[in-house]
Tab-separated table of C-alpha atoms and ligand atoms in Angstrom:
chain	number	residue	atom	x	y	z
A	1	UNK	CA	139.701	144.406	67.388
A	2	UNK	CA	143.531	145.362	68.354
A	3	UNK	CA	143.736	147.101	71.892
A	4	UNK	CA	146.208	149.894	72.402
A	5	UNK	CA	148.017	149.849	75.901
A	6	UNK	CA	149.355	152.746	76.563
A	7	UNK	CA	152.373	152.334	79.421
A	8	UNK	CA	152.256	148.584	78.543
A	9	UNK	CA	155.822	148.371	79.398
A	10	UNK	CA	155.257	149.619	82.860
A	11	UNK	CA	154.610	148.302	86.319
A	12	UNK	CA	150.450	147.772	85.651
A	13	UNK	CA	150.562	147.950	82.203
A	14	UNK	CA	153.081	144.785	81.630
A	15	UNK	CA	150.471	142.691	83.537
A	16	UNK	CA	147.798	143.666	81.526
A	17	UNK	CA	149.308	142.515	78.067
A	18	UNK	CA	150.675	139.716	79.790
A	19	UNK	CA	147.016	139.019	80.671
A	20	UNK	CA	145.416	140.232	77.018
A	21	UNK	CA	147.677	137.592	75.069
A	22	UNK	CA	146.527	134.637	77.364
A	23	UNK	CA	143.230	135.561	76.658
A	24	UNK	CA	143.888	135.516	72.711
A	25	UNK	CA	143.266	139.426	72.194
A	26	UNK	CA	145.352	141.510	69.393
A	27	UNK	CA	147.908	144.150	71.511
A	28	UNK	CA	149.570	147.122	70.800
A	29	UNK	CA	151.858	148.672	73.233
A	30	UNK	CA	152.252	152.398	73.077
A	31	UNK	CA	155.112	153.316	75.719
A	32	UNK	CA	158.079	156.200	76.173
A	33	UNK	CA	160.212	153.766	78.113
A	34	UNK	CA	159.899	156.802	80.497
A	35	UNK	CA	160.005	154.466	83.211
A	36	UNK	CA	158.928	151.331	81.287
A	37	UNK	CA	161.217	148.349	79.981
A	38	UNK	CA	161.537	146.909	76.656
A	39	UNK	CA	162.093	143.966	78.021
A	40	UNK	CA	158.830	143.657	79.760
A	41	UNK	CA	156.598	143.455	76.686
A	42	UNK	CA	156.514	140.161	74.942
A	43	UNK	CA	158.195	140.010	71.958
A	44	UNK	CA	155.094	138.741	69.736
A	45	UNK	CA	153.631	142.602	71.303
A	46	UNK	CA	154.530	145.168	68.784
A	47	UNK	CA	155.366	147.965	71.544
A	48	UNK	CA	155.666	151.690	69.590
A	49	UNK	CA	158.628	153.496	71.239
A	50	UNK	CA	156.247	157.122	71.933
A	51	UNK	CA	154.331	160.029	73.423
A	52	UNK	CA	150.902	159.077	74.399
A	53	UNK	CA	149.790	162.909	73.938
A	54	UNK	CA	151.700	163.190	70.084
A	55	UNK	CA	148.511	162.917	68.191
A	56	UNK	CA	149.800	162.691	64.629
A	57	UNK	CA	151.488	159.295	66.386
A	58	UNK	CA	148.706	158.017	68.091
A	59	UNK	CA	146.240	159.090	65.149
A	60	UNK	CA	148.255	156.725	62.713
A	61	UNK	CA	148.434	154.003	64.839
A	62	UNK	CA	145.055	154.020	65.532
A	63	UNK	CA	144.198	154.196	61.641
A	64	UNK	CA	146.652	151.779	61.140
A	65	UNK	CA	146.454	148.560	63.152
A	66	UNK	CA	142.603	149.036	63.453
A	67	UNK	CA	142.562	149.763	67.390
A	68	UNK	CA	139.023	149.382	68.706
A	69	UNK	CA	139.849	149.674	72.399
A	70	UNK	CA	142.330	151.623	74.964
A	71	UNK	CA	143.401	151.100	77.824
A	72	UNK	CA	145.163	153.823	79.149
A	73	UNK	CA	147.791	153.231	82.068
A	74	UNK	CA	150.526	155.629	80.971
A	75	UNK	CA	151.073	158.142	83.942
A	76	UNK	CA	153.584	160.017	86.407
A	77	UNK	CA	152.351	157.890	90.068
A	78	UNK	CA	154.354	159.126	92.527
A	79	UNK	CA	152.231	161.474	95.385
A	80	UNK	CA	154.711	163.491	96.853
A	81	UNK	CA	156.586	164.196	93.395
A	82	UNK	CA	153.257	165.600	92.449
A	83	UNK	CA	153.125	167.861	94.989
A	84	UNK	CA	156.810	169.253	94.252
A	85	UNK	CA	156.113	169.382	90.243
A	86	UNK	CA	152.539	169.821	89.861
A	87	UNK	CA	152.877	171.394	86.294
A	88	UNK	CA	154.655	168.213	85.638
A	89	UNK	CA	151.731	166.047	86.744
A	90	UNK	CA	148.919	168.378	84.998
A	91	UNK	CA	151.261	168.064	81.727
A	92	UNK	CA	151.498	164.341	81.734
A	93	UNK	CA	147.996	162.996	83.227
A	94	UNK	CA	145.730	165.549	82.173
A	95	UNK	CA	146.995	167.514	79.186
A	96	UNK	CA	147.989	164.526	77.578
A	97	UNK	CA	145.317	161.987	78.016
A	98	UNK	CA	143.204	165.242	76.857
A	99	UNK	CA	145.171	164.274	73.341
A	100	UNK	CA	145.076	161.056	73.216
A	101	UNK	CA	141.211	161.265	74.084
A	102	UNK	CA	140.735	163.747	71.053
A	103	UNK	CA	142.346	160.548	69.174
A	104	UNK	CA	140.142	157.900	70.024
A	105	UNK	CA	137.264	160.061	68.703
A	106	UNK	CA	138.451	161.156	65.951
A	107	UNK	CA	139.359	157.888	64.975
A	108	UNK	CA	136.632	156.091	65.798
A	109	UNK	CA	137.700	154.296	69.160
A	110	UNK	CA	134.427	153.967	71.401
A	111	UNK	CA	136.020	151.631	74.156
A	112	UNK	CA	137.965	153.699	76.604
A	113	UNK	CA	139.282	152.152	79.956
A	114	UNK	CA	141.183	154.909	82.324
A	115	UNK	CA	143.734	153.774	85.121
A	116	UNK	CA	142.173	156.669	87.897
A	117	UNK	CA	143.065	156.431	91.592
A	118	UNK	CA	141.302	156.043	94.887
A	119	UNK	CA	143.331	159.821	95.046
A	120	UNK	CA	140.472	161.493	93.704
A	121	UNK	CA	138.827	160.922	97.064
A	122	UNK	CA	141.064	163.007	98.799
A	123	UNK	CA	140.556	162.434	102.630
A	124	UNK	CA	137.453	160.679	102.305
A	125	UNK	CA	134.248	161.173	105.133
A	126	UNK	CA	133.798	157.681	105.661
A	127	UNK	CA	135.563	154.132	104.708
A	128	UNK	CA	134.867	152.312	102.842
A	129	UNK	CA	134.692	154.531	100.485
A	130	UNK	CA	132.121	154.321	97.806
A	131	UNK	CA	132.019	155.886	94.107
A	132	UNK	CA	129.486	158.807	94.981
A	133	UNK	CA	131.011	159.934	97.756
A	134	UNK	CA	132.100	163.886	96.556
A	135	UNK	CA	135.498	163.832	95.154
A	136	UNK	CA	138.182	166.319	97.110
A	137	UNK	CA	141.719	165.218	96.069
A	138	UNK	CA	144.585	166.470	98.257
A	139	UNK	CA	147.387	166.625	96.101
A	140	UNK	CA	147.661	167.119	92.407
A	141	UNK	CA	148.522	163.359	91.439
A	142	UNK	CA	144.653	163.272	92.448
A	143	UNK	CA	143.560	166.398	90.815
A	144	UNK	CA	145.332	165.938	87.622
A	145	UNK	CA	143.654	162.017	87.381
A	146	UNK	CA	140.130	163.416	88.076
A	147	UNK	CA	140.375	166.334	85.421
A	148	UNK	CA	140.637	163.315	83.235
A	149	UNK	CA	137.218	161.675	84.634
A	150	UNK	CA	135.492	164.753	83.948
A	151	UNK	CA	137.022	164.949	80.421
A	152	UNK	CA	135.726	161.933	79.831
A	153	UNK	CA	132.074	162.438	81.127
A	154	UNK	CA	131.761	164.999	79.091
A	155	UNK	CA	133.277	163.394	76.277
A	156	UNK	CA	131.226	160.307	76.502
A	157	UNK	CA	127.807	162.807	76.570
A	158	UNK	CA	129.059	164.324	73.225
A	159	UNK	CA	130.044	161.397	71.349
A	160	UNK	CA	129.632	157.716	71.212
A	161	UNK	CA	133.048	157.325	73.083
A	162	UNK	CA	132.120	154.913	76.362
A	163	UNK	CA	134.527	154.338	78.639
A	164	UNK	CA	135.099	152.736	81.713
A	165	UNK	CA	136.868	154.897	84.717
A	166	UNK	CA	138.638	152.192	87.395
A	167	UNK	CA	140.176	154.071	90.992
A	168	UNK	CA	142.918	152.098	92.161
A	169	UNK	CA	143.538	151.801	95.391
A	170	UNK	CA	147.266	150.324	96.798
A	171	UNK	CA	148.219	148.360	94.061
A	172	UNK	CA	151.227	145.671	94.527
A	173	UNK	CA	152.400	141.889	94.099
A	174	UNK	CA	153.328	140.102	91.095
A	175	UNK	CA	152.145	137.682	88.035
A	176	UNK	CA	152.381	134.799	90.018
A	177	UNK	CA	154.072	132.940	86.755
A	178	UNK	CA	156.987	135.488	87.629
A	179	UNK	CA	156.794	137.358	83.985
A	180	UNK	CA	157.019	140.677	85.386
A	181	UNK	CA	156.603	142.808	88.610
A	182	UNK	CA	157.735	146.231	90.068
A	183	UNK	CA	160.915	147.243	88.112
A	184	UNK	CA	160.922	151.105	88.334
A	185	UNK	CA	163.989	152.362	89.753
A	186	UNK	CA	164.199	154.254	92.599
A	187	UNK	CA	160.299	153.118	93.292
A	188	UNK	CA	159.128	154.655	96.244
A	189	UNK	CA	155.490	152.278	97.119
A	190	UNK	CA	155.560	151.349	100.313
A	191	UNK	CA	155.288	147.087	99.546
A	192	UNK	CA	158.326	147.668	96.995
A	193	UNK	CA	160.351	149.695	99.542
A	194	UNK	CA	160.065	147.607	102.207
A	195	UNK	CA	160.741	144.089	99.920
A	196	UNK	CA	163.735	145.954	99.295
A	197	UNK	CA	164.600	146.651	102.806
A	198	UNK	CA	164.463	142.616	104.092
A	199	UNK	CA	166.707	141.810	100.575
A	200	UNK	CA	169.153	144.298	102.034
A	201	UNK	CA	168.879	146.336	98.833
A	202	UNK	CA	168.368	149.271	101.136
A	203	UNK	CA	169.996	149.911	104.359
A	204	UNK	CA	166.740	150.811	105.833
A	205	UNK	CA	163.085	152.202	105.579
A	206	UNK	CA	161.357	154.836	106.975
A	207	UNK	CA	157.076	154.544	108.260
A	208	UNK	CA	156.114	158.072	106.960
A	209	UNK	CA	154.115	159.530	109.574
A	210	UNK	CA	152.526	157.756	113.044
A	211	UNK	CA	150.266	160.644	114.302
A	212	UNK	CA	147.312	159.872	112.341
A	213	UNK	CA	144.079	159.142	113.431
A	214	UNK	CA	144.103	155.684	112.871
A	215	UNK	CA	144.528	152.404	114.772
A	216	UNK	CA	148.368	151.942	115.114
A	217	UNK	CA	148.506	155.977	114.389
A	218	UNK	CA	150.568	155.001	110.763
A	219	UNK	CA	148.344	155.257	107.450
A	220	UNK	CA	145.723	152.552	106.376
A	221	UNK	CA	145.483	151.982	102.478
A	222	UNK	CA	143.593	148.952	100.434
A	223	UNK	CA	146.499	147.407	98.773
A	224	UNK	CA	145.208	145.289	95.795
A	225	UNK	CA	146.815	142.299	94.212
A	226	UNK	CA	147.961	143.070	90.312
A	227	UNK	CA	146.564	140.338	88.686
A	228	UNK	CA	143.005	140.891	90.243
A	229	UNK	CA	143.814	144.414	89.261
A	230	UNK	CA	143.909	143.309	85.905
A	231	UNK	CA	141.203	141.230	85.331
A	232	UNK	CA	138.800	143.952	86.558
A	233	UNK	CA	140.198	145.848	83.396
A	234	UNK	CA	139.213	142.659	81.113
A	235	UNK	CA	136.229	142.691	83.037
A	236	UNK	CA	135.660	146.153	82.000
A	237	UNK	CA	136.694	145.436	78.238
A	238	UNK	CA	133.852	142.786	78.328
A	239	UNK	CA	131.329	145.390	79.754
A	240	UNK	CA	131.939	148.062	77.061
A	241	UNK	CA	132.252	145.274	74.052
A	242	UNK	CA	128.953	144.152	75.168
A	243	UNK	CA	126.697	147.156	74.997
A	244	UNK	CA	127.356	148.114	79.028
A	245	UNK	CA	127.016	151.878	79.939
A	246	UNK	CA	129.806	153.904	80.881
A	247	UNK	CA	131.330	153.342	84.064
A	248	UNK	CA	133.376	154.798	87.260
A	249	UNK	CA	134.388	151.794	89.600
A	250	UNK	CA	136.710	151.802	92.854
A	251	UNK	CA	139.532	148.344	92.124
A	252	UNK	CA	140.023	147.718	96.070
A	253	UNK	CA	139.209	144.619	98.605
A	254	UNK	CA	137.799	146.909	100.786
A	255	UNK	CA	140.223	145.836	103.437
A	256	UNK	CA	142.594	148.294	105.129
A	257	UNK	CA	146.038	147.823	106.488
A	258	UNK	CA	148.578	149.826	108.091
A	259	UNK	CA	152.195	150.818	107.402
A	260	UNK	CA	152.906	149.025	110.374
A	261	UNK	CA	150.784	146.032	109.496
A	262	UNK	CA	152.749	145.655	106.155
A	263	UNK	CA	156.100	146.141	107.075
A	264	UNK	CA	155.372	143.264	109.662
A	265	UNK	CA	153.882	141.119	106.875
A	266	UNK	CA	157.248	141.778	105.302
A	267	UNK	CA	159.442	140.943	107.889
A	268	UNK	CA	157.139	137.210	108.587
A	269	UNK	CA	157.171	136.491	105.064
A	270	UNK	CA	160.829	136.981	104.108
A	271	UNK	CA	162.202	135.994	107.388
A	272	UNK	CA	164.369	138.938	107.638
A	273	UNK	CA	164.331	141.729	110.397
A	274	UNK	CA	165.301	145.164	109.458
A	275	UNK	CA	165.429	148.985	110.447
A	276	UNK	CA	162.717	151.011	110.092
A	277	UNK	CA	162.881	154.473	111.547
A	278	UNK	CA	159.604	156.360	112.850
A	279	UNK	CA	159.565	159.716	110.561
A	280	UNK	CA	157.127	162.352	109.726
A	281	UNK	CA	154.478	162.464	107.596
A	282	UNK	CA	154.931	162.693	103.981
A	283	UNK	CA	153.263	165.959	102.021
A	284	UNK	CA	150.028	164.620	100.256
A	285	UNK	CA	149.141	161.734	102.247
A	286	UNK	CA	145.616	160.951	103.596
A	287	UNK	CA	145.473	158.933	106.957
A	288	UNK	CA	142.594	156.341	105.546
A	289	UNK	CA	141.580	154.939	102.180
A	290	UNK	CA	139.564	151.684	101.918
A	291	UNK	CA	137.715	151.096	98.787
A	292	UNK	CA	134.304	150.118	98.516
A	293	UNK	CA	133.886	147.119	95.961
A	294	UNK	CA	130.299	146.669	96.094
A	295	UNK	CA	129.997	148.335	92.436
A	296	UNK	CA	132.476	146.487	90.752
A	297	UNK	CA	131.902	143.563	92.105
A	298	UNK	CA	127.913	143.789	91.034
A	299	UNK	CA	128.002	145.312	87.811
A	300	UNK	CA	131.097	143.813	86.653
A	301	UNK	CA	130.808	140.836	88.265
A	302	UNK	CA	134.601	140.971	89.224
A	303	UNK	CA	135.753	138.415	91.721
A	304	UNK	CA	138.603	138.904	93.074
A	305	UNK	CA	141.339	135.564	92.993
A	306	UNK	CA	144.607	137.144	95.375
A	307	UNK	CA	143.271	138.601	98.198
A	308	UNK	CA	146.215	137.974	101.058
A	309	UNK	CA	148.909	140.332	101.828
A	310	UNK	CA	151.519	137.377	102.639
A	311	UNK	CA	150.875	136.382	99.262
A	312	UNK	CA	151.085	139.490	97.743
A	313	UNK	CA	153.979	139.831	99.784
A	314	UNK	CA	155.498	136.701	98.721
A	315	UNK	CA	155.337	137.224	95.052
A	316	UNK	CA	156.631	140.583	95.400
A	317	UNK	CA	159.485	139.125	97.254
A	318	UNK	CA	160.266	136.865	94.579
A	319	UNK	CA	159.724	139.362	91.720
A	320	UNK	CA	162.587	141.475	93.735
A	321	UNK	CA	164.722	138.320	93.823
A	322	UNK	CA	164.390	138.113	90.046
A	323	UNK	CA	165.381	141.554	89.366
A	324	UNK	CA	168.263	141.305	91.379
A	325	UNK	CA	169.450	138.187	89.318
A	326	UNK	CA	168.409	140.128	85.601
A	327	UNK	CA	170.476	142.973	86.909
A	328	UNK	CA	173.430	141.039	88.036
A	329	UNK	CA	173.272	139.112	84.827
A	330	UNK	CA	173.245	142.572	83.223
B	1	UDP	N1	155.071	154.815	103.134
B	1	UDP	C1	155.987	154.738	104.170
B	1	UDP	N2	157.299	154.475	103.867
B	1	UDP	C2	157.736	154.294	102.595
B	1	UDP	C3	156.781	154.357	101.538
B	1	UDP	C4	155.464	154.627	101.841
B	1	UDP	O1	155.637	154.917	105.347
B	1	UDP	O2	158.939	154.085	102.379
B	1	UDP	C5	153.652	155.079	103.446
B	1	UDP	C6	153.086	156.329	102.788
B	1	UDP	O3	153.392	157.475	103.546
B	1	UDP	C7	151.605	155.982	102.765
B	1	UDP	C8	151.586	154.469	102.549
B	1	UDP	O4	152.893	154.013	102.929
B	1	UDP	O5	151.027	156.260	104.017
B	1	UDP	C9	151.338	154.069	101.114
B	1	UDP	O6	152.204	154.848	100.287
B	1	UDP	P1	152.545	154.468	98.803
B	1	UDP	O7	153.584	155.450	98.326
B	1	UDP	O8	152.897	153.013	98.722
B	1	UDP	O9	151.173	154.649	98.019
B	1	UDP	P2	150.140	155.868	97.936
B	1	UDP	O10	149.069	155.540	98.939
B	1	UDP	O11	150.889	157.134	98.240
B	1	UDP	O12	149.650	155.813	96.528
C-alpha cells in the first residue's frame, strides 16, 4: 500500500508527504532534485534520487516497494518559460508522464492522481469556471498538462488504471507547522515574488500587465492555500481506494483576486511598503481564472480549512523568513 510521489521534494509535493506520514501512509519519494531539496523530505521518506520518465527506474521501484498508488506532481511550472521552450515543456510534462503512465500499468498500479492546472482552460468563457467547460489552453505549460488528461482517459478506458485528474488553480502559502514552503530559486509566482519584495530580498516587483478586462485592469487568479491543496489529493486517494470512478476536478475557492489586490495583502500583512512598477503583460497570461469547486467539493466531499489570503500571506511570509535563516546558516 506504499504511494510513490513523484516531485516529493518540491514546492507541492513536500506538503503532500508531509501530509501522507501524519496520516500513517507508506511513502516513496521519486525526485531529480531538478528544482527539489533533499532536505525537504523527511528523513524516515526513502526519496530515490531520479527521472520520473526512466522506466527501467520507475518499473523496479514499483516492483520493489509494492507501490499501489501515484501521485504525480513532478513538472516544469513556470508559464512564460513554457512559451520560450515549449519542446522543453512537451519533453518533461507530457512525454514523460506518458512513461511513467506505461509503468503504473504494467506494473499493476490502478490508483493514479495527476497534478493538472486550471491552464488547460485557456481564457475561459465564463468564471467560475467549471470542469466541462471546452478546454483551449493558451500556452504550452497548458497544452503539454492536458495531453496528459487525455492520455489518461484513454488509458483508464483500456485498462483498469483509475485515476483522479485535479486543475490547480493559484496555488501558495505554507504548512502552517512551518516544515516546508516555496524554496525554488529564482521562483517567479506572483505571492512568492512579492513576499520577497516586503523582506527586501528583491529591490522591487513588477504587476505584469494592467490593461485587462478586469476590475482593477491587472489579472484575477484563484489562489489556493497548500495544505487544502493537499488534502483534496488525500481526498482523492480515498475516492480511488474506495471503488470511486475516475475523476477530473478543478482545486480552487472559487474566489478571484487581483495582482493589485495581493500585492496590497502583502504590503498590510508584512507591514512593509515597497516598489512595484506598472509593466506589460507577460506572454501566456489569461486576464481571469476562478475555479469552480462545486465538483470537488460534492463528490469528494473536500472542505476546504485555509481560505484567507492574509493568512496565506502570513505563512508565506514566515516560510520566506525561514529560508532566509536556513540559507544564512548555510
Ligand atoms: N505576476 C505579476 N508579477 C510577478 C509575478 C506574477 O504581475 O512578479 C502576475 C502574472 O502576470 C499573473 C499573476 O500574477 O497575472 C499570477 O501569476 P503566477 O506566475 O503567480 O501564476 P500563473 O497564474 O501564471 O500560474
Amino acid at each position: 500500500m506504499t504511494v510513490l510521489v513523484t516531485g516529493g521534494a518540491g514546492y507541492i509535493g513536500s506538503h503532500m508527504v508531509l501530509e501522507l506520514i501524519d496520516a500513517g501512509e507508506s511513502v516513496v519519494v521519486l525526485d531529480n532534485l531538478s528544482t527539489g531539496f533533499r532536505w525537504a523530505v523527511p528523513d524516515e521518506v526513502p526519496l530515490v534520487v531520479g527521472d520520473f520518465g526512466d522506466e527501467a527506474l520507475v518499473s523496479k521501484l514499483i516492483a520493489e516497494r509494492g507501490i499501489s498508488a501515484i501521485i504525480h506532481f513532478a513538472a516544469k511550472i513556470v508559464v512564460p518559460e513554457s512559451v520560450s521552450d515549449p519542446l522543453g515543456y512537451y519533453l518533461n510534462n507530457t512525454a514523460k508522464a506518458r512513461n511513467l503512465i506505461a509503468c503504473a500499468v504494467a506494473g499493476g498500479v490502478k490508483n493514479f492522481i495527476f497534478s493538472s492546472t486550471a491552464a488547460v482552460y485557456g481564457e475561459p468563457q465564463q468564471n467560475p469556471v467549471t470542469e466541462s467547460e471546452s478546454l483551449k489552453p493558451i500556452n504550452p505549460y497548458g497544452r503539454s498538462k492536458w495531453f496528459v488528461e487525455m492520455m489518461l482517459e484513454d488509458t483508464a478506458k483500456a485498462t483498469d488504471l483509475r485515476y483522479v485528474v485535479l486543475r490547480y488553480f493559484n496555488v501558495a502559502g505554507a504548512d502552517p507547522k512551518g516544515r516546508t514552503g516555496q524554496s525554488t530559486a529564482n521562483a517567479t509566482h506572483l505571492i512568492k515574488v512579492a513576499v520577497q519584495t516586503a523582506l527586501g530580498q528583491r529591490a522591487g516587483m513588477e504587476v505584469f500587465g494592467t490593461d485587462y478586462p478586469t476590475p482593477d485592469g491587472s489579472c484575477l487568479r484563484d489562489y489556493i492555500h497548500v495544505t487544502d491543496l493537499v488534502r483534496a489529493h488525500m481526498d482523492a486517494l480515498r475516492h480511488l481506494r474506495t471503488g470511486g470512478d475516475s475523476l477530473t476536478c478543478n482545486a480552487g475557492y472559487q474566489r478571484g483576486f487581483s495582482v493589485l489586490d495581493v500585492i496590497k495583502v502583502v504590503k498590510d500583512v508584512s507591514g512593509r511598503d515597497f516598489p512595484v512598477k506598472l509593466s506589460g503583460r507577460r506572454a501566456g497570461d489569461p486576464a481571469a481564472i476562478v475555479a469552480s469547486n462545486a465538483r470537488i467539493k460534492s463528490v469528494l466531499n473536500w472542505q476546504p480549512k485555509h481560505d484567507d489570503l492574509p493568512s496565506i500571506v502570513r505563512q508565506a511570509l514566515d516560510w520566506e523568513r525561514r529560508l532566509h535563516n536556513r540559507k544564512l546558516a548555510g
